[in-house]
Structure formats: structure tokens, C-alpha cells
CSV table of C-alpha atoms in Angstrom, one decimal:
chain,number,residue,atom,x,y,z
Y,92,MET,CA,-10.1,-8.1,-9.1
Y,93,LYS,CA,-7.1,-8.7,-11.5
Y,94,HIS,CA,-3.6,-10.0,-10.3
Y,95,VAL,CA,-1.6,-7.1,-10.0
Y,96,THR,CA,2.3,-7.0,-9.3
Y,97,ALA,CA,3.7,-3.7,-8.3
Y,98,VAL,CA,6.5,-2.2,-10.0
Y,99,PHE,CA,9.3,-0.7,-8.2
Y,100,SER,CA,11.8,1.6,-10.1
Y,101,PHE,CA,15.2,2.6,-8.7
Y,102,ALA,CA,16.0,5.1,-11.8
Y,103,LEU,CA,15.1,8.5,-10.0
Y,104,PHE,CA,15.3,11.7,-11.6
Y,105,PHE,CA,15.9,14.5,-9.1
Y,106,ALA,CA,15.0,18.0,-10.1
Y,107,ALA,CA,16.8,21.0,-9.0
Y,108,VAL,CA,15.0,22.2,-5.7
Y,109,PRO,CA,16.3,23.8,-2.6
Y,110,VAL,CA,18.0,21.6,0.1
Y,111,LEU,CA,17.3,22.1,3.8
Y,112,THR,CA,20.4,21.1,5.9
Y,113,ALA,CA,19.9,20.1,9.4
Y,114,VAL,CA,22.3,20.9,12.2
Y,115,GLY,CA,24.9,18.2,12.9
Y,116,ASP,CA,27.2,16.0,11.1
Y,117,ASP,CA,26.1,12.7,12.6
Y,118,ALA,CA,25.0,9.8,10.3
Y,119,THR,CA,21.3,9.7,10.6
Y,120,THR,CA,19.6,6.4,11.6
Y,121,PHE,CA,15.8,6.5,10.4
Y,122,THR,CA,13.4,4.9,12.9
Y,123,SER,CA,10.1,5.6,11.2
Y,124,VAL,CA,8.6,7.4,8.2
Y,125,ARG,CA,4.9,8.2,7.7
Y,126,LEU,CA,3.3,9.5,4.6
Y,127,ALA,CA,-0.2,11.1,4.7
Y,128,VAL,CA,-1.9,12.3,1.6
Y,129,ASP,CA,-5.5,13.5,1.3
Y,130,ASP,CA,-7.9,13.4,-1.4
Y,131,LYS,CA,-6.9,16.9,-2.6
Y,132,GLY,CA,-3.1,15.7,-3.0
Y,133,ALA,CA,-2.0,17.7,0.0
Y,134,GLY,CA,0.8,15.6,1.5
Y,135,VAL,CA,2.7,15.5,4.9
Y,136,LEU,CA,5.8,13.3,5.3
Y,137,THR,CA,6.9,12.7,8.9
Y,138,VAL,CA,10.4,11.4,9.2
Y,139,ASP,CA,11.7,10.3,12.7
Y,140,SER,CA,15.5,9.5,13.6
Y,141,ARG,CA,15.0,9.6,17.3
Y,142,PRO,CA,15.8,6.2,19.3
Y,143,VAL,CA,13.0,3.7,19.0
Y,144,GLU,CA,11.9,4.0,22.7
Y,145,LYS,CA,11.0,7.7,22.2
Y,146,GLN,CA,8.4,7.0,19.7
Y,147,PRO,CA,4.9,7.0,20.9
Y,148,GLU,CA,2.3,4.4,20.0
Y,149,SER,CA,-0.5,5.4,17.9
Y,150,SER,CA,-4.2,5.7,19.7
Y,151,SER,CA,-6.4,2.8,19.4
Y,152,SER,CA,-9.9,2.9,18.1
Y,153,GLU,CA,-13.0,0.5,17.7
Y,154,HIS,CA,-11.6,-3.1,16.8
Y,155,VAL,CA,-13.3,-5.1,14.1
Y,156,SER,CA,-12.8,-8.5,12.9
Y,157,LEU,CA,-11.9,-9.1,9.3
Y,158,LYS,CA,-10.3,-12.2,8.1
Y,159,VAL,CA,-9.0,-10.9,4.9
Y,160,PHE,CA,-6.2,-9.1,6.9
Y,161,GLY,CA,-5.1,-12.3,8.5
Y,162,LYS,CA,-3.4,-11.6,12.0
Y,163,ALA,CA,-3.2,-7.8,11.4
Y,164,THR,CA,-4.8,-5.8,14.0
Y,165,VAL,CA,-7.8,-4.0,12.4
Y,166,SER,CA,-9.6,-1.0,13.9
Y,167,LYS,CA,-12.4,1.2,12.5
Y,168,ARG,CA,-12.0,4.9,12.8
Y,169,GLU,CA,-15.1,7.5,13.3
Y,170,ASP,CA,-14.6,8.7,9.8
Y,171,GLY,CA,-15.2,5.2,8.5
Y,172,ARG,CA,-11.5,4.5,7.8
Y,173,LEU,CA,-9.7,1.5,8.8
Y,174,ASP,CA,-6.5,1.2,10.7
Y,175,VAL,CA,-4.6,-2.0,9.8
Y,176,THR,CA,-1.7,-2.8,11.9
Y,177,TYR,CA,1.1,-5.4,11.2
Y,178,ASP,CA,3.1,-5.5,14.5
Y,179,PHE,CA,5.7,-8.2,14.3
Y,180,LYS,CA,5.7,-8.8,17.9
Y,181,ASN,CA,2.4,-10.7,17.2
Y,182,ILE,CA,2.8,-11.8,13.7
Y,183,THR,CA,5.0,-14.8,13.1
Y,184,GLU,CA,4.1,-16.3,9.7
Y,185,ILE,CA,5.4,-15.1,6.5
Y,186,ALA,CA,2.3,-16.0,4.7
Y,187,ASP,CA,0.2,-13.2,6.7
Y,188,VAL,CA,2.6,-10.7,5.1
Y,189,ILE,CA,2.8,-11.6,1.2
Y,190,PRO,CA,-0.5,-10.5,-0.6
Y,191,SER,CA,-2.7,-13.2,-1.8
Y,192,TYR,CA,-2.7,-11.9,-5.3
Y,193,VAL,CA,1.1,-12.3,-5.7
Y,194,PRO,CA,1.7,-15.1,-8.5
Y,195,PRO,CA,3.1,-18.4,-7.3
Y,196,GLN,CA,6.5,-17.8,-8.7
Y,197,VAL,CA,7.0,-14.3,-7.3
Y,198,ARG,CA,5.7,-15.6,-3.9
Y,199,THR,CA,8.3,-18.4,-3.8
Y,200,ALA,CA,11.2,-15.7,-4.6
Y,201,LEU,CA,9.7,-13.4,-2.1
Y,202,GLU,CA,9.5,-15.8,0.7
Y,203,LYS,CA,13.2,-16.4,0.3
Y,204,GLN,CA,13.9,-12.6,1.0
Y,205,LEU,CA,11.7,-12.2,4.1
Y,206,ASN,CA,12.0,-13.6,7.7
Y,207,ILE,CA,10.2,-12.9,11.0
Y,208,ASP,CA,12.7,-12.7,13.8
Y,209,GLY,CA,10.3,-13.5,16.8
Y,210,TYR,CA,12.9,-12.6,19.6
Y,211,GLU,CA,13.3,-9.2,18.2
Y,212,GLY,CA,9.7,-8.9,16.9
Y,213,VAL,CA,10.6,-7.6,13.5
Y,214,LEU,CA,10.2,-8.4,10.0
Y,215,VAL,CA,13.4,-9.0,8.1
Y,216,LEU,CA,13.9,-7.8,4.5
Y,217,ILE,CA,16.9,-9.6,2.9
Y,218,PRO,CA,18.1,-8.4,-0.5
Y,219,ASN,CA,18.6,-10.7,-3.2
Y,220,GLU,CA,21.8,-11.1,-5.3
Y,221,ALA,CA,20.9,-7.8,-7.1
Y,222,GLN,CA,20.7,-6.2,-3.5
Y,223,ARG,CA,17.1,-5.4,-3.9
Y,224,ILE,CA,13.5,-6.4,-2.5
Y,225,GLN,CA,10.2,-5.1,-3.1
Y,226,LEU,CA,7.3,-6.0,-0.7
Y,227,PRO,CA,3.8,-4.9,-1.8
Y,228,PHE,CA,1.0,-4.3,0.6
Y,229,ALA,CA,-2.1,-6.8,0.7
Y,230,ARG,CA,-4.7,-4.4,-0.4
Y,231,MET,CA,-5.7,-1.5,-2.7
Y,232,ILE,CA,-6.6,1.7,-0.8
Y,233,ARG,CA,-8.4,5.0,-1.4
Y,234,PRO,CA,-7.5,8.7,-0.1
Y,235,PRO,CA,-7.1,10.1,2.4
Y,236,PHE,CA,-4.5,7.6,3.3
Y,237,GLU,CA,-1.5,7.5,6.0
Y,238,ILE,CA,1.2,4.7,5.9
Y,239,GLN,CA,3.8,4.5,8.7
Y,240,VAL,CA,6.5,2.3,8.6
Y,241,ASP,CA,8.5,1.8,12.1
Y,242,LEU,CA,12.1,0.4,11.7
Y,243,ILE,CA,14.7,-0.9,14.1
Y,244,GLY,CA,16.9,1.6,12.3
Y,245,HIS,CA,17.7,2.2,8.6
Y,246,SER,CA,21.2,3.9,7.8
Y,247,GLU,CA,22.5,1.8,5.0
Y,248,GLY,CA,21.2,1.6,1.5
Y,249,LEU,CA,18.0,3.1,0.0
Y,250,LEU,CA,14.7,2.5,1.4
Y,251,GLN,CA,11.6,3.8,-0.6
Y,252,LEU,CA,7.8,3.8,0.1
Y,253,THR,CA,5.6,4.0,-3.1
Y,254,THR,CA,2.2,4.4,-3.7
Y,255,ALA,CA,0.8,3.8,-7.2
Y,256,PRO,CA,-2.6,5.0,-8.0
Y,257,GLY,CA,-3.0,3.8,-11.8
Y,258,ASN,CA,0.0,4.8,-13.8
Y,259,TYR,CA,0.6,7.8,-11.4
Y,260,LEU,CA,3.6,7.0,-9.0
Y,261,LEU,CA,4.2,8.8,-5.8
Y,262,GLY,CA,7.1,7.8,-3.5
Y,263,VAL,CA,9.5,8.5,-0.6
Y,264,SER,CA,13.1,7.9,-0.7
Y,265,LEU,CA,15.2,7.7,2.7
Y,266,HIS,CA,19.0,7.5,1.6
Y,267,GLY,CA,21.3,5.9,4.0
Y,268,ALA,CA,25.3,5.5,3.7
Y,269,ASN,CA,26.1,3.9,0.4
Y,270,THR,CA,22.9,4.8,-1.3
Y,271,PRO,CA,23.0,3.5,-4.8
Y,272,GLU,CA,21.4,6.7,-6.3
Y,273,GLU,CA,24.3,8.7,-7.7
Y,274,GLY,CA,24.8,12.2,-6.9
Y,275,VAL,CA,22.5,11.9,-3.7
Y,276,GLU,CA,24.2,12.4,-0.2
Y,277,PRO,CA,23.3,10.0,2.8
Y,278,ASN,CA,20.7,11.4,5.2
Y,279,THR,CA,18.7,12.7,2.3
Y,280,VAL,CA,14.9,12.5,2.2
Y,281,ALA,CA,12.9,12.9,-0.9
Y,282,VAL,CA,9.4,12.9,-2.2
Y,283,PHE,CA,8.9,12.2,-5.8
Y,284,GLU,CA,6.2,11.7,-8.6
Y,285,ARG,CA,6.1,10.1,-12.0
Y,286,PRO,CA,3.2,11.1,-14.1
Y,287,ALA,CA,3.0,8.0,-16.4
Y,288,PRO,CA,5.5,5.0,-16.8
Y,289,LYS,CA,7.6,6.4,-19.5
Y,290,GLU,CA,7.9,9.8,-18.2
Y,291,GLU,CA,10.6,11.5,-16.0
Y,292,PHE,CA,10.6,11.6,-12.3
Y,293,LYS,CA,9.9,15.0,-10.8
Y,294,THR,CA,11.0,15.8,-7.2
Y,295,LEU,CA,8.4,17.4,-5.1
Y,296,LEU,CA,10.7,17.6,-2.1
Y,297,LYS,CA,14.2,17.1,-1.2
Y,298,ILE,CA,15.9,17.8,2.3
Y,299,THR,CA,18.7,16.6,4.7
Y,300,HIS,CA,17.3,15.0,7.9
Y,301,GLY,CA,19.4,15.2,11.0
Y,302,SER,CA,19.9,12.4,13.7
Y,303,SER,CA,17.8,12.3,16.6
Y,304,GLU,CA,14.8,14.4,15.4
Y,305,GLN,CA,11.3,14.2,14.2
Y,306,ARG,CA,10.1,16.7,11.5
Y,307,GLU,CA,7.3,17.1,9.3
Y,308,TYR,CA,7.8,18.1,5.6
Y,309,ARG,CA,4.6,19.3,3.4
Y,310,PHE,CA,4.4,18.9,-0.4
Y,311,ARG,CA,1.6,18.6,-3.0
Y,312,ALA,CA,0.8,15.6,-5.4
Y,313,ASN,CA,-1.4,15.4,-8.3
Y,314,ALA,CA,-4.9,15.8,-7.0
Y,315,ASP,CA,-6.6,13.9,-9.9
Y,316,ALA,CA,-4.2,11.1,-9.9
Y,317,ILE,CA,-4.2,10.4,-6.3
Y,318,GLN,CA,-8.0,9.9,-5.9
Y,319,ARG,CA,-7.8,6.4,-7.8
Y,320,ASN,CA,-7.4,3.0,-6.2
Y,321,THR,CA,-3.6,2.9,-5.0
Y,322,MET,CA,-1.2,0.1,-4.5
Y,323,LEU,CA,1.3,0.3,-1.8
Y,324,SER,CA,4.9,-1.1,-1.8
Y,325,ILE,CA,8.0,-0.9,0.5
Y,326,GLY,CA,11.5,-1.3,-1.5
Y,327,TYR,CA,14.8,-1.7,-0.4
Y,328,LEU,CA,18.1,-1.4,-2.1
Y,329,GLY,CA,21.3,-2.3,-0.1
Y,330,GLU,CA,23.7,-4.8,1.0
Y,331,LEU,CA,22.5,-5.5,4.5
Y,332,PRO,CA,19.1,-6.7,5.8
Y,333,LEU,CA,16.4,-4.1,7.0
Y,334,ALA,CA,14.3,-4.9,10.0
Y,335,ILE,CA,10.7,-3.5,10.3
Y,336,ARG,CA,8.9,-3.4,13.7
Y,337,ARG,CA,5.5,-2.5,12.4
Y,338,ILE,CA,3.7,-1.3,9.3
Y,339,GLN,CA,0.4,0.7,9.8
Y,340,VAL,CA,-2.1,1.7,7.1
Y,341,THR,CA,-5.0,4.1,7.7
Y,342,ALA,CA,-7.3,4.3,4.7
Y,343,SER,CA,-10.5,3.3,3.0
Y,344,PHE,CA,-10.2,-0.1,1.5
Y,345,PRO,CA,-12.2,-0.9,-1.6
Y,346,ALA,CA,-14.3,-4.0,-1.2
Y,347,SER,CA,-12.9,-7.1,-3.3
Y,348,PHE,CA,-15.6,-9.2,-5.0
Y,349,GLY,CA,-13.1,-11.2,-6.9
Y,350,MET,CA,-14.7,-10.8,-10.5
Y,351,ALA,CA,-14.1,-9.1,-13.9
Y,352,LEU,CA,-17.0,-7.3,-15.7
Y,353,GLY,CA,-17.2,-6.4,-19.3
Y,354,GLN,CA,-19.6,-4.5,-21.4
Y,355,ARG,CA,-21.8,-6.5,-23.8
Y,356,GLY,CA,-24.0,-4.3,-26.0
Y,357,ASN,CA,-26.2,-2.4,-23.3
Y,358,ARG,CA,-25.4,-5.0,-20.7
Y,359,VAL,CA,-22.8,-5.8,-18.1
Y,360,MET,CA,-21.5,-9.4,-18.0
Y,361,VAL,CA,-19.5,-11.2,-15.5
Y,362,THR,CA,-16.5,-12.2,-17.5
Y,363,GLN,CA,-14.4,-13.8,-14.9
Y,364,VAL,CA,-14.8,-15.2,-11.3
Y,365,LEU,CA,-11.7,-15.6,-9.4
Y,366,GLU,CA,-11.1,-19.1,-7.5
Y,367,GLY,CA,-11.5,-18.6,-3.8
Y,368,SER,CA,-13.1,-15.1,-4.2
Y,369,ALA,CA,-16.3,-13.9,-2.4
Y,370,THR,CA,-18.5,-14.1,-5.6
Y,371,GLU,CA,-17.2,-17.6,-6.3
Y,372,GLU,CA,-18.1,-18.6,-2.7
Y,373,ASP,CA,-21.5,-16.9,-2.7
Y,374,GLY,CA,-22.6,-18.3,-6.2
Y,375,ILE,CA,-22.0,-15.8,-8.9
Y,376,LYS,CA,-21.0,-17.4,-12.0
Y,377,LYS,CA,-19.3,-16.3,-15.3
Y,378,GLY,CA,-21.7,-15.1,-18.0
Y,379,ASP,CA,-24.1,-13.7,-15.3
Y,380,ILE,CA,-25.6,-10.3,-16.5
Y,381,LEU,CA,-25.4,-7.9,-13.6
Y,382,LEU,CA,-28.5,-6.0,-13.2
Y,383,ALA,CA,-28.3,-4.0,-9.8
Y,384,VAL,CA,-26.1,-3.6,-6.7
Y,385,ASP,CA,-28.1,-3.2,-3.4
Y,386,GLY,CA,-31.2,-2.3,-5.6
Y,387,LYS,CA,-29.2,0.3,-7.6
Y,388,ALA,CA,-29.6,-0.2,-11.4
Y,389,VAL,CA,-26.5,-0.9,-13.5
Y,390,ALA,CA,-26.4,1.2,-16.4
Y,391,ASP,CA,-22.9,0.3,-17.7
Y,392,SER,CA,-19.9,-1.3,-16.4
Y,393,ALA,CA,-18.6,2.0,-15.1
Y,394,THR,CA,-21.6,2.5,-13.0
Y,395,ALA,CA,-21.2,-1.0,-11.7
Y,396,LEU,CA,-17.5,-0.6,-10.6
Y,397,ASN,CA,-18.3,2.5,-8.7
Y,398,LEU,CA,-21.4,0.9,-7.0
Y,399,LEU,CA,-19.1,-2.1,-6.1
Y,400,ALA,CA,-16.2,0.1,-5.0
Y,401,ALA,CA,-18.5,2.0,-2.6
Y,402,CYS,CA,-19.3,-1.2,-0.8
Y,403,GLU,CA,-17.8,-2.2,2.5
Y,404,ILE,CA,-15.4,-5.2,3.4
Y,405,GLY,CA,-17.4,-7.6,5.3
Y,406,SER,CA,-20.9,-6.2,4.8
Y,407,PRO,CA,-23.2,-8.2,2.8
Y,408,VAL,CA,-24.4,-7.0,-0.6
Y,409,LYS,CA,-27.5,-8.0,-2.8
Y,410,LEU,CA,-26.5,-8.4,-6.5
Y,411,SER,CA,-29.3,-8.8,-8.9
Y,412,VAL,CA,-28.2,-11.0,-11.9
Y,413,LEU,CA,-29.8,-12.3,-14.8
Y,414,ARG,CA,-28.9,-16.1,-15.6
Y,415,PHE,CA,-30.4,-18.0,-18.6
Y,416,GLY,CA,-33.2,-15.4,-18.6
Y,417,LYS,CA,-34.0,-15.9,-15.1
Y,418,LYS,CA,-33.7,-13.2,-12.5
Y,419,GLN,CA,-31.9,-14.1,-9.4
Y,420,GLU,CA,-30.8,-12.2,-6.1
Y,421,ILE,CA,-27.7,-13.3,-4.6
Y,422,GLU,CA,-26.2,-11.9,-1.5
Y,423,VAL,CA,-22.3,-11.5,-1.6
Y,424,THR,CA,-20.0,-10.6,1.3
Y,425,PRO,CA,-17.1,-8.9,-0.2
Y,426,LYS,CA,-13.6,-9.6,1.1
């Protein structure tokens, strides 16, 4: 698994679309945003501006223990997807929030912008001198996925939730007072996409959300792009700190073996093994030739990656490798 630093962009392009105006002129305080996207690209955005005490808690499912998610609560749904919940009433260490793949220099900077208020039970995002902060989620996910962020209240600046499958970017913007986005009114909610890094942003949905209401908005994203492994990120641009009560992600989580593969003629070679990864701990070495995954032959690197991606976190996998001309069977438990 390569080190990845998610990119957060504030230069959004809003296309001309109809604006739905909610009744009432009160300033909106957003208390929850939930983005759900299926593997066909159909999306539902749920925005809540009701007082916090009126929001129901999500239903529980079978609890599972996975160290890779730290102190987050992990449950397994009947469809095999995981519910991973970061409730900041229970999580007190910043180290449990920052992903392990974040480079040391970025980690140090990010630690200065995060604080956990144990009394209030919230994660506090504190913008830097440029009045911005970006927090990537700990793991890649696959669709169908759902991401919910519960807030003490957001009514100032710009909050964005972005998902980045490959070069495609899908995001949600919640605009409060003094939003830095030119030409956008406070209380505006938008869903946008960017097909590729150098292409323009396209607005899929743009509405005005009123105060003290919960509403669902539907849109459609690129069905082909959304099926790739996706990186999540929460971004905030504003002058004041932002308090998050809970982050919940429901998705399939690709297993992480912590190794890179390369095609060498008609063989697949392990070209890198990350320090502290599952493959290092269980004995895979750089230079090993990967022959099979759980008895399924590896024809090329693409086949190998697909077989590894289908493995479950925490479930042992038998890797057949060729090392110095000798075949070996090594059991690896992906993280």
C-alpha cells in the first residue's frame, strides 16, 4: 500500500443549476451531513439542521474487534460491510484519529490543528494561518459506502466532505456565514464532481437548506469512477474552530497487506514491503515471486491485486511465493 496524501481543493466551479429555496430566513446551523453512494453512482445526501438532541442514534450490529481501527467501534453488517464509528465521547487520543500513512511532517502539522475536548466529547478542528484544515480518513473504502459526520453545529465558513476514487473527485460543500467561496450564499449545500485533476468542477446538486430541518437530496455520480478504491477526507475553511461529535463510515474496506507488486516478465514480484505491515510481520520479503493467493493462481499483477483486494481484514490468507527457486506457503493476516 503506497503512502497517499489526499488533496483538498477549495477552487470549486459551480455550474448553472436550479436552486431550491427553503422556507424561512434564519441562519442555518448544520448539525449532521450524511453522504451515501451505491456502486452504480446513485447518491443520497442527507442534511440535518435540527438541534443535536433530536438526532436519533444509528442502529447497532454485530461487534467485531479489529486493532487497525484503534479505539473506533467496529460492527459488521449482514451484507458484510463494516460500520466504523469514531465517537469522541470515547476516543481521547489524537493518534487514534490521524491515519498511519500520513508522512511525519504532515502528521506533526496536523496534530497542531486537532484537539479532543473530553468534557464536550468532540474532536476540534482548528484552522491554521491560512484558515484551513484537512483531515483524511484512516482507510480506503469501496462502494456502496455511507459517511456521516455529526457536528455540535456548523454555521461559519466552509465545510467539505470529499471522496476521491482514483483521479475522480466527488464532494459535498456546506456553506455557512462568511463562506470563502465567491458568489455562494450562506446556507447553500452543493454536491460536486471533478472528472480529473486538471478538469473543471461540475455541480451535481445545489440547494438552500433551511434551519431546524432534515432533508434528503438525490444526485448521480460517475458510475465507472466510483467503483474504485476511495479515499475520504474532511476539509474545513474558516476562522473559527469546528467541533465534530462523531464520524461514522459504512463500507467495504479493502485489506491492506503493506506490499507493492510489479510485473517482471510473466511473473509478479514483491517490489516493496512496508515496515510494520502485515506482510513484513508474517515473513513476506522483497524479491519474492507471488504464485497464488489462497490457492488461486496469479497470472499477472492485475489479477494479484484483485485477489488481494477481495480478502477480508483480519482473516488469514495463504500466499504461495517462490523464493530463491523454492516454493513456500506463508499465511498472512491483512490489517
